[in-house]
Amino acid sequence: GSSTGVRANDKVLADGNMYIGYISEVYDDTSKVVLYSSPGEKVKVFIGNDNVEKEAVGQGGGNFVANMPRESGIKEGDPIVIPSISTNVFGIVEKIEFKESDSFENVLFKSPVNISELKWVEVALSNKK
């Protein structure tokens, strides 16, 4: 909570290096986290080895979708990272869905973190005063 320096929008990590969400509300001794994979949550990501920047949308249960042009060259197994100083894996492309008549495809991926198995998380405190 605020008594330990936590602020709204501070990033939340699992296993010390995997982003899973952000602080949405702060109280004296507790805080509320919104998971990036929550339905409708949007997060900027880099997809594939060429680091194509896109917005991924949470689907719930650790799942995400990003809409990409079909000629983007993204394939199953490509890494997904969140733009930051470190290049920690945020997900791996699991499936690509498209219709032959569409010029876009849906890139489906999942967080490597099983949220229901977490006991602890880490909050990356911002330096804002």
CSV table of N, CA and C in Angstrom, one decimal:
chain,number,residue,atom,x,y,z
A,1,GLY,N,0.8,-1.2,0.0
A,1,GLY,CA,0.0,0.0,0.0
A,1,GLY,C,0.8,1.3,0.0
A,2,SER,N,0.2,2.4,0.2
A,2,SER,CA,0.9,3.7,0.1
A,2,SER,C,1.9,3.8,1.2
A,3,SER,N,1.7,3.1,2.3
A,3,SER,CA,2.7,3.2,3.4
A,3,SER,C,4.1,2.6,3.0
A,4,THR,N,4.1,1.8,2.0
A,4,THR,CA,5.4,1.3,1.5
A,4,THR,C,5.9,1.9,0.2
A,5,GLY,N,5.2,3.0,-0.3
A,5,GLY,CA,5.6,3.7,-1.5
A,5,GLY,C,4.9,3.3,-2.7
A,6,VAL,N,3.9,2.4,-2.7
A,6,VAL,CA,3.2,1.9,-3.9
A,6,VAL,C,2.3,3.1,-4.4
A,7,ARG,N,2.3,3.2,-5.7
A,7,ARG,CA,1.5,4.3,-6.3
A,7,ARG,C,0.7,3.6,-7.4
A,8,ALA,N,-0.5,4.3,-7.8
A,8,ALA,CA,-1.3,3.8,-8.9
A,8,ALA,C,-0.4,3.8,-10.2
A,9,ASN,N,-0.6,2.8,-11.0
A,9,ASN,CA,0.1,2.6,-12.3
A,9,ASN,C,1.5,2.0,-12.1
A,10,ASP,N,1.9,1.7,-10.9
A,10,ASP,CA,3.2,1.0,-10.7
A,10,ASP,C,3.0,-0.4,-11.4
A,11,LYS,N,4.0,-0.9,-12.0
A,11,LYS,CA,3.9,-2.2,-12.7
A,11,LYS,C,4.1,-3.4,-11.7
A,12,VAL,N,3.4,-4.5,-12.0
A,12,VAL,CA,3.4,-5.7,-11.1
A,12,VAL,C,4.0,-6.8,-11.9
A,13,LEU,N,5.0,-7.5,-11.2
A,13,LEU,CA,5.7,-8.6,-11.9
A,13,LEU,C,5.5,-9.9,-11.1
A,14,ALA,N,5.6,-11.0,-11.8
A,14,ALA,CA,5.7,-12.3,-11.2
A,14,ALA,C,7.0,-12.9,-11.5
A,15,ASP,N,7.5,-13.7,-10.5
A,15,ASP,CA,8.8,-14.3,-10.7
A,15,ASP,C,9.9,-13.3,-10.9
A,16,GLY,N,9.7,-12.0,-10.5
A,16,GLY,CA,10.7,-11.0,-10.5
A,16,GLY,C,11.0,-10.4,-11.9
A,17,ASN,N,10.5,-11.0,-13.0
A,17,ASN,CA,10.8,-10.5,-14.3
A,17,ASN,C,9.7,-10.6,-15.4
A,18,MET,N,8.5,-11.0,-15.0
A,18,MET,CA,7.5,-11.1,-16.0
A,18,MET,C,6.3,-10.2,-15.6
A,19,TYR,N,6.1,-9.2,-16.5
A,19,TYR,CA,5.0,-8.3,-16.2
A,19,TYR,C,3.6,-9.0,-16.3
A,20,ILE,N,2.8,-8.7,-15.3
A,20,ILE,CA,1.5,-9.3,-15.3
A,20,ILE,C,0.4,-8.3,-15.1
A,21,GLY,N,0.7,-7.1,-14.7
A,21,GLY,CA,-0.4,-6.1,-14.5
A,21,GLY,C,0.2,-4.8,-13.9
A,22,TYR,N,-0.8,-4.0,-13.4
A,22,TYR,CA,-0.4,-2.7,-12.9
A,22,TYR,C,-1.3,-2.4,-11.7
A,23,ILE,N,-0.9,-1.5,-10.8
A,23,ILE,CA,-1.6,-1.1,-9.6
A,23,ILE,C,-2.7,-0.1,-10.1
A,24,SER,N,-4.0,-0.5,-9.7
A,24,SER,CA,-5.1,0.4,-10.1
A,24,SER,C,-5.6,1.3,-8.9
A,25,GLU,N,-5.5,0.7,-7.7
A,25,GLU,CA,-6.0,1.4,-6.5
A,25,GLU,C,-5.0,1.2,-5.4
A,26,VAL,N,-4.8,2.2,-4.6
A,26,VAL,CA,-3.8,2.1,-3.5
A,26,VAL,C,-4.5,2.6,-2.2
A,27,TYR,N,-4.3,1.8,-1.2
A,27,TYR,CA,-4.8,2.1,0.2
A,27,TYR,C,-3.6,2.2,1.1
A,28,ASP,N,-3.8,2.4,2.4
A,28,ASP,CA,-2.7,2.5,3.3
A,28,ASP,C,-1.8,1.3,3.3
A,29,ASP,N,-2.4,0.1,3.4
A,29,ASP,CA,-1.7,-1.2,3.6
A,29,ASP,C,-1.9,-2.2,2.5
A,30,THR,N,-2.7,-1.9,1.5
A,30,THR,CA,-3.0,-2.8,0.4
A,30,THR,C,-3.1,-2.1,-0.9
A,31,SER,N,-3.1,-2.8,-2.0
A,31,SER,CA,-3.3,-2.3,-3.3
A,31,SER,C,-4.1,-3.2,-4.1
A,32,LYS,N,-4.7,-2.7,-5.2
A,32,LYS,CA,-5.5,-3.6,-6.1
A,32,LYS,C,-4.7,-3.6,-7.4
A,33,VAL,N,-4.6,-4.8,-8.0
A,33,VAL,CA,-3.9,-5.0,-9.2
A,33,VAL,C,-4.9,-5.4,-10.4
A,34,VAL,N,-4.7,-4.8,-11.5
A,34,VAL,CA,-5.4,-5.1,-12.7
A,34,VAL,C,-4.5,-5.9,-13.6
A,35,LEU,N,-4.9,-7.1,-13.9
A,35,LEU,CA,-4.0,-8.0,-14.8
A,35,LEU,C,-4.1,-7.6,-16.2
A,36,TYR,N,-3.0,-7.6,-16.9
A,36,TYR,CA,-3.0,-7.2,-18.3
A,36,TYR,C,-3.9,-8.2,-19.1
A,37,SER,N,-4.1,-9.4,-18.6
A,37,SER,CA,-4.9,-10.4,-19.4
A,37,SER,C,-6.4,-10.3,-19.0
A,38,SER,N,-6.8,-9.3,-18.2
A,38,SER,CA,-8.2,-9.1,-17.9
A,38,SER,C,-8.9,-8.8,-19.2
A,39,PRO,N,-10.1,-9.3,-19.3
A,39,PRO,CA,-10.9,-9.0,-20.6
A,39,PRO,C,-11.0,-7.5,-20.9
A,40,GLY,N,-10.5,-7.2,-22.1
A,40,GLY,CA,-10.6,-5.8,-22.6
A,40,GLY,C,-9.4,-4.9,-22.2
A,41,GLU,N,-8.5,-5.4,-21.3
A,41,GLU,CA,-7.3,-4.6,-21.0
A,41,GLU,C,-6.4,-4.5,-22.2
A,42,LYS,N,-5.8,-3.4,-22.4
A,42,LYS,CA,-4.9,-3.2,-23.6
A,42,LYS,C,-3.5,-3.0,-23.1
A,43,VAL,N,-2.5,-3.6,-23.8
A,43,VAL,CA,-1.1,-3.4,-23.5
A,43,VAL,C,-0.3,-3.4,-24.8
A,44,LYS,N,0.7,-2.5,-24.8
A,44,LYS,CA,1.5,-2.4,-26.0
A,44,LYS,C,2.6,-3.5,-25.9
A,45,VAL,N,2.8,-4.2,-27.0
A,45,VAL,CA,3.8,-5.4,-27.0
A,45,VAL,C,4.6,-5.3,-28.3
A,46,PHE,N,5.7,-5.9,-28.3
A,46,PHE,CA,6.5,-6.2,-29.5
A,46,PHE,C,6.3,-7.7,-29.8
A,47,ILE,N,6.0,-8.0,-31.1
A,47,ILE,CA,5.7,-9.3,-31.5
A,47,ILE,C,6.8,-9.8,-32.5
A,48,GLY,N,7.3,-11.0,-32.3
A,48,GLY,CA,8.2,-11.6,-33.3
A,48,GLY,C,9.6,-11.1,-33.2
A,49,ASN,N,10.5,-11.7,-34.0
A,49,ASN,CA,11.9,-11.3,-34.0
A,49,ASN,C,12.2,-9.9,-34.5
A,50,ASP,N,11.2,-9.4,-35.3
A,50,ASP,CA,11.3,-8.1,-35.9
A,50,ASP,C,10.8,-7.0,-34.9
A,51,ASN,N,10.3,-7.4,-33.8
A,51,ASN,CA,9.7,-6.5,-32.8
A,51,ASN,C,8.6,-5.5,-33.4
A,52,VAL,N,7.6,-6.1,-34.0
A,52,VAL,CA,6.5,-5.4,-34.5
A,52,VAL,C,5.7,-4.9,-33.4
A,53,GLU,N,5.5,-3.6,-33.3
A,53,GLU,CA,4.8,-3.0,-32.1
A,53,GLU,C,3.3,-3.1,-32.4
A,54,LYS,N,2.5,-3.6,-31.5
A,54,LYS,CA,1.1,-3.7,-31.6
A,54,LYS,C,0.4,-3.6,-30.2
A,55,GLU,N,-0.9,-3.5,-30.2
A,55,GLU,CA,-1.6,-3.5,-29.0
A,55,GLU,C,-2.3,-4.8,-28.8
A,56,ALA,N,-2.0,-5.5,-27.7
A,56,ALA,CA,-2.7,-6.7,-27.4
A,56,ALA,C,-3.8,-6.5,-26.5
A,57,VAL,N,-4.9,-7.3,-26.6
A,57,VAL,CA,-6.1,-7.1,-25.8
A,57,VAL,C,-6.2,-8.4,-24.9
A,58,GLY,N,-6.4,-8.2,-23.6
A,58,GLY,CA,-6.6,-9.3,-22.7
A,58,GLY,C,-7.9,-10.0,-23.0
A,59,GLN,N,-7.9,-11.3,-22.9
A,59,GLN,CA,-9.1,-12.2,-23.1
A,59,GLN,C,-9.5,-12.9,-21.9
A,60,GLY,N,-8.8,-12.7,-20.8
A,60,GLY,CA,-9.1,-13.4,-19.5
A,60,GLY,C,-8.3,-14.7,-19.4
A,61,GLY,N,-8.0,-15.1,-18.2
A,61,GLY,CA,-7.3,-16.4,-18.0
A,61,GLY,C,-5.9,-16.4,-18.5
A,62,GLY,N,-5.2,-15.3,-18.6
A,62,GLY,CA,-3.8,-15.2,-19.1
A,62,GLY,C,-3.7,-15.2,-20.6
A,63,ASN,N,-4.8,-15.1,-21.3
A,63,ASN,CA,-4.9,-15.1,-22.8
A,63,ASN,C,-5.0,-13.7,-23.4
A,64,PHE,N,-4.4,-13.5,-24.6
A,64,PHE,CA,-4.3,-12.3,-25.3
A,64,PHE,C,-4.6,-12.5,-26.8
A,65,VAL,N,-5.0,-11.4,-27.5
A,65,VAL,CA,-5.1,-11.4,-28.9
A,65,VAL,C,-4.6,-10.1,-29.4
A,66,ALA,N,-3.9,-10.1,-30.6
A,66,ALA,CA,-3.4,-8.9,-31.3
A,66,ALA,C,-3.8,-9.1,-32.7
A,67,ASN,N,-4.3,-8.0,-33.3
A,67,ASN,CA,-4.7,-8.0,-34.7
A,67,ASN,C,-3.6,-7.5,-35.5
A,68,MET,N,-3.1,-8.3,-36.5
A,68,MET,CA,-2.0,-8.0,-37.3
A,68,MET,C,-2.3,-8.1,-38.8
A,69,PRO,N,-1.6,-7.4,-39.7
A,69,PRO,CA,-1.7,-7.6,-41.1
A,69,PRO,C,-1.2,-9.0,-41.4
A,70,ARG,N,-1.8,-9.7,-42.4
A,70,ARG,CA,-1.5,-11.1,-42.7
A,70,ARG,C,0.0,-11.2,-43.2
A,71,GLU,N,0.5,-10.2,-43.9
A,71,GLU,CA,1.8,-10.3,-44.4
A,71,GLU,C,2.9,-9.9,-43.4
A,72,SER,N,2.6,-9.8,-42.1
A,72,SER,CA,3.5,-9.4,-41.1
A,72,SER,C,4.6,-10.4,-40.9
A,73,GLY,N,4.4,-11.7,-41.3
A,73,GLY,CA,5.5,-12.7,-41.1
A,73,GLY,C,5.5,-13.3,-39.7
A,74,ILE,N,4.6,-13.0,-38.9
A,74,ILE,CA,4.5,-13.6,-37.5
A,74,ILE,C,4.1,-15.0,-37.7
A,75,LYS,N,4.7,-15.9,-36.8
A,75,LYS,CA,4.4,-17.3,-36.9
A,75,LYS,C,4.3,-17.9,-35.5
A,76,GLU,N,3.7,-19.1,-35.4
A,76,GLU,CA,3.6,-19.7,-34.1
A,76,GLU,C,5.0,-19.9,-33.5
A,77,GLY,N,5.1,-19.7,-32.2
A,77,GLY,CA,6.4,-19.8,-31.5
A,77,GLY,C,7.2,-18.5,-31.4
A,78,ASP,N,6.8,-17.5,-32.1
A,78,ASP,CA,7.5,-16.2,-32.0
A,78,ASP,C,7.3,-15.6,-30.6
A,79,PRO,N,8.3,-14.9,-30.1
A,79,PRO,CA,8.2,-14.3,-28.7
A,79,PRO,C,7.4,-13.0,-28.8
A,80,ILE,N,6.8,-12.7,-27.6
A,80,ILE,CA,6.1,-11.4,-27.4
A,80,ILE,C,6.8,-10.8,-26.2
A,81,VAL,N,7.1,-9.5,-26.3
A,81,VAL,CA,7.7,-8.8,-25.1
A,81,VAL,C,7.0,-7.5,-24.9
A,82,ILE,N,7.1,-7.0,-23.7
A,82,ILE,CA,6.6,-5.6,-23.4
A,82,ILE,C,7.7,-4.6,-23.6
A,83,PRO,N,7.5,-3.5,-24.2
A,83,PRO,CA,8.5,-2.5,-24.4
A,83,PRO,C,9.1,-2.1,-23.1
A,84,SER,N,10.4,-2.3,-22.8
A,84,SER,CA,11.0,-1.9,-21.6
A,84,SER,C,12.5,-2.1,-21.8
A,85,ILE,N,13.3,-1.8,-20.8
A,85,ILE,CA,14.7,-1.9,-20.9
A,85,ILE,C,15.1,-3.4,-21.0
A,86,SER,N,14.5,-4.2,-20.3
A,86,SER,CA,14.8,-5.7,-20.4
A,86,SER,C,13.9,-6.3,-21.5
A,87,THR,N,14.3,-7.4,-22.0
A,87,THR,CA,13.5,-8.1,-23.0
A,87,THR,C,12.9,-9.4,-22.5
A,88,ASN,N,12.2,-9.3,-21.3
A,88,ASN,CA,11.6,-10.5,-20.7
A,88,ASN,C,10.4,-10.9,-21.5
A,89,VAL,N,10.3,-12.2,-21.7
A,89,VAL,CA,9.2,-12.8,-22.5
A,89,VAL,C,7.9,-12.5,-21.8
A,90,PHE,N,6.9,-11.9,-22.5
A,90,PHE,CA,5.6,-11.7,-22.0
A,90,PHE,C,4.6,-12.8,-22.5
A,91,GLY,N,5.0,-13.4,-23.6
A,91,GLY,CA,4.2,-14.5,-24.1
A,91,GLY,C,4.8,-15.1,-25.3
A,92,ILE,N,4.2,-16.2,-25.8
A,92,ILE,CA,4.7,-16.9,-27.0
A,92,ILE,C,3.5,-17.1,-27.9
A,93,VAL,N,3.6,-16.7,-29.2
A,93,VAL,CA,2.5,-16.9,-30.2
A,93,VAL,C,2.1,-18.4,-30.2
A,94,GLU,N,0.9,-18.7,-29.9
A,94,GLU,CA,0.4,-20.0,-29.8
A,94,GLU,C,-0.4,-20.4,-31.0
A,95,LYS,N,-1.1,-19.4,-31.6
A,95,LYS,CA,-2.0,-19.7,-32.7
A,95,LYS,C,-2.3,-18.5,-33.5
A,96,ILE,N,-2.5,-18.6,-34.8
A,96,ILE,CA,-2.8,-17.5,-35.7
A,96,ILE,C,-4.1,-17.9,-36.4
A,97,GLU,N,-5.1,-17.0,-36.3
A,97,GLU,CA,-6.4,-17.3,-36.9
A,97,GLU,C,-6.7,-16.3,-38.0
A,98,PHE,N,-7.2,-16.7,-39.1
A,98,PHE,CA,-7.6,-15.8,-40.2
A,98,PHE,C,-8.5,-16.5,-41.2
A,99,LYS,N,-9.3,-15.6,-41.9
A,99,LYS,CA,-10.1,-16.1,-43.0
A,99,LYS,C,-9.4,-15.8,-44.3
A,100,GLU,N,-9.5,-16.6,-45.3
A,100,GLU,CA,-8.8,-16.4,-46.5
A,100,GLU,C,-9.2,-15.0,-47.1
A,101,SER,N,-10.4,-14.5,-46.9
A,101,SER,CA,-10.8,-13.3,-47.5
A,101,SER,C,-10.3,-12.1,-46.7
A,102,ASP,N,-9.8,-12.3,-45.5
A,102,ASP,CA,-9.3,-11.1,-44.7
A,102,ASP,C,-7.9,-10.8,-44.9
A,103,SER,N,-7.6,-9.5,-44.8
A,103,SER,CA,-6.2,-9.0,-44.9
A,103,SER,C,-5.5,-8.9,-43.5
A,104,PHE,N,-6.3,-9.2,-42.5
A,104,PHE,CA,-5.7,-9.2,-41.1
A,104,PHE,C,-5.9,-10.6,-40.5
A,105,GLU,N,-5.0,-10.9,-39.5
A,105,GLU,CA,-5.1,-12.1,-38.7
A,105,GLU,C,-5.1,-11.8,-37.3
A,106,ASN,N,-5.6,-12.7,-36.5
A,106,ASN,CA,-5.6,-12.6,-35.0
A,106,ASN,C,-4.4,-13.5,-34.5
A,107,VAL,N,-3.5,-12.9,-33.8
A,107,VAL,CA,-2.4,-13.6,-33.2
A,107,VAL,C,-2.8,-13.8,-31.7
A,108,LEU,N,-2.9,-15.1,-31.4
A,108,LEU,CA,-3.3,-15.5,-30.0
A,108,LEU,C,-2.1,-15.9,-29.3
A,109,PHE,N,-2.0,-15.4,-28.0
A,109,PHE,CA,-0.9,-15.9,-27.2
A,109,PHE,C,-1.3,-15.9,-25.7
A,110,LYS,N,-0.5,-16.5,-24.9
A,110,LYS,CA,-0.8,-16.7,-23.5
A,110,LYS,C,0.4,-16.3,-22.7
A,111,SER,N,0.1,-15.8,-21.5
A,111,SER,CA,1.2,-15.5,-20.5
A,111,SER,C,1.8,-16.8,-20.0
A,112,PRO,N,3.2,-16.8,-19.9
A,112,PRO,CA,3.8,-17.9,-19.3
A,112,PRO,C,3.6,-18.1,-17.8
A,113,VAL,N,2.9,-17.1,-17.2
A,113,VAL,CA,2.7,-17.2,-15.8
A,113,VAL,C,1.3,-17.7,-15.5
A,114,ASN,N,1.2,-18.7,-14.7
A,114,ASN,CA,-0.1,-19.2,-14.2
A,114,ASN,C,-0.6,-18.4,-13.0
A,115,ILE,N,-1.4,-17.4,-13.2
A,115,ILE,CA,-1.8,-16.5,-12.1
A,115,ILE,C,-2.4,-17.2,-10.9
A,116,SER,N,-3.1,-18.3,-11.1
A,116,SER,CA,-3.8,-19.0,-10.0
A,116,SER,C,-2.8,-19.7,-9.2
A,117,GLU,N,-1.5,-19.9,-9.6
A,117,GLU,CA,-0.5,-20.6,-8.8
A,117,GLU,C,0.4,-19.6,-8.1
A,118,LEU,N,0.2,-18.3,-8.3
A,118,LEU,CA,1.1,-17.3,-7.7
A,118,LEU,C,0.8,-17.1,-6.2
A,119,LYS,N,1.9,-17.1,-5.4
A,119,LYS,CA,1.8,-16.8,-4.0
A,119,LYS,C,2.2,-15.4,-3.7
A,120,TRP,N,3.2,-14.9,-4.5
A,120,TRP,CA,3.8,-13.6,-4.3
A,120,TRP,C,3.9,-12.9,-5.6
A,121,VAL,N,3.9,-11.5,-5.6
A,121,VAL,CA,4.2,-10.7,-6.7
A,121,VAL,C,5.1,-9.6,-6.3
A,122,GLU,N,5.7,-9.0,-7.2
A,122,GLU,CA,6.6,-7.8,-7.0
A,122,GLU,C,6.1,-6.6,-7.6
A,123,VAL,N,6.2,-5.5,-6.9
A,123,VAL,CA,5.7,-4.2,-7.4
A,123,VAL,C,6.9,-3.4,-7.8
A,124,ALA,N,7.0,-2.9,-9.0
A,124,ALA,CA,8.1,-2.1,-9.5
A,124,ALA,C,7.7,-0.6,-9.1
A,125,LEU,N,8.3,-0.1,-8.0
A,125,LEU,CA,7.9,1.2,-7.6
A,125,LEU,C,8.4,2.3,-8.5
A,126,SER,N,7.5,3.3,-8.8
A,126,SER,CA,7.9,4.4,-9.7
A,126,SER,C,8.7,5.4,-8.8
A,127,ASN,N,9.5,6.2,-9.5
A,127,ASN,CA,10.3,7.2,-8.8
A,127,ASN,C,9.6,8.5,-8.6
A,128,LYS,N,8.3,8.6,-9.0
A,128,LYS,CA,7.5,9.8,-8.9
A,128,LYS,C,7.4,10.2,-7.4
A,129,LYS,N,7.4,11.5,-7.1
A,129,LYS,CA,7.2,12.0,-5.8
A,129,LYS,C,5.8,12.6,-5.6
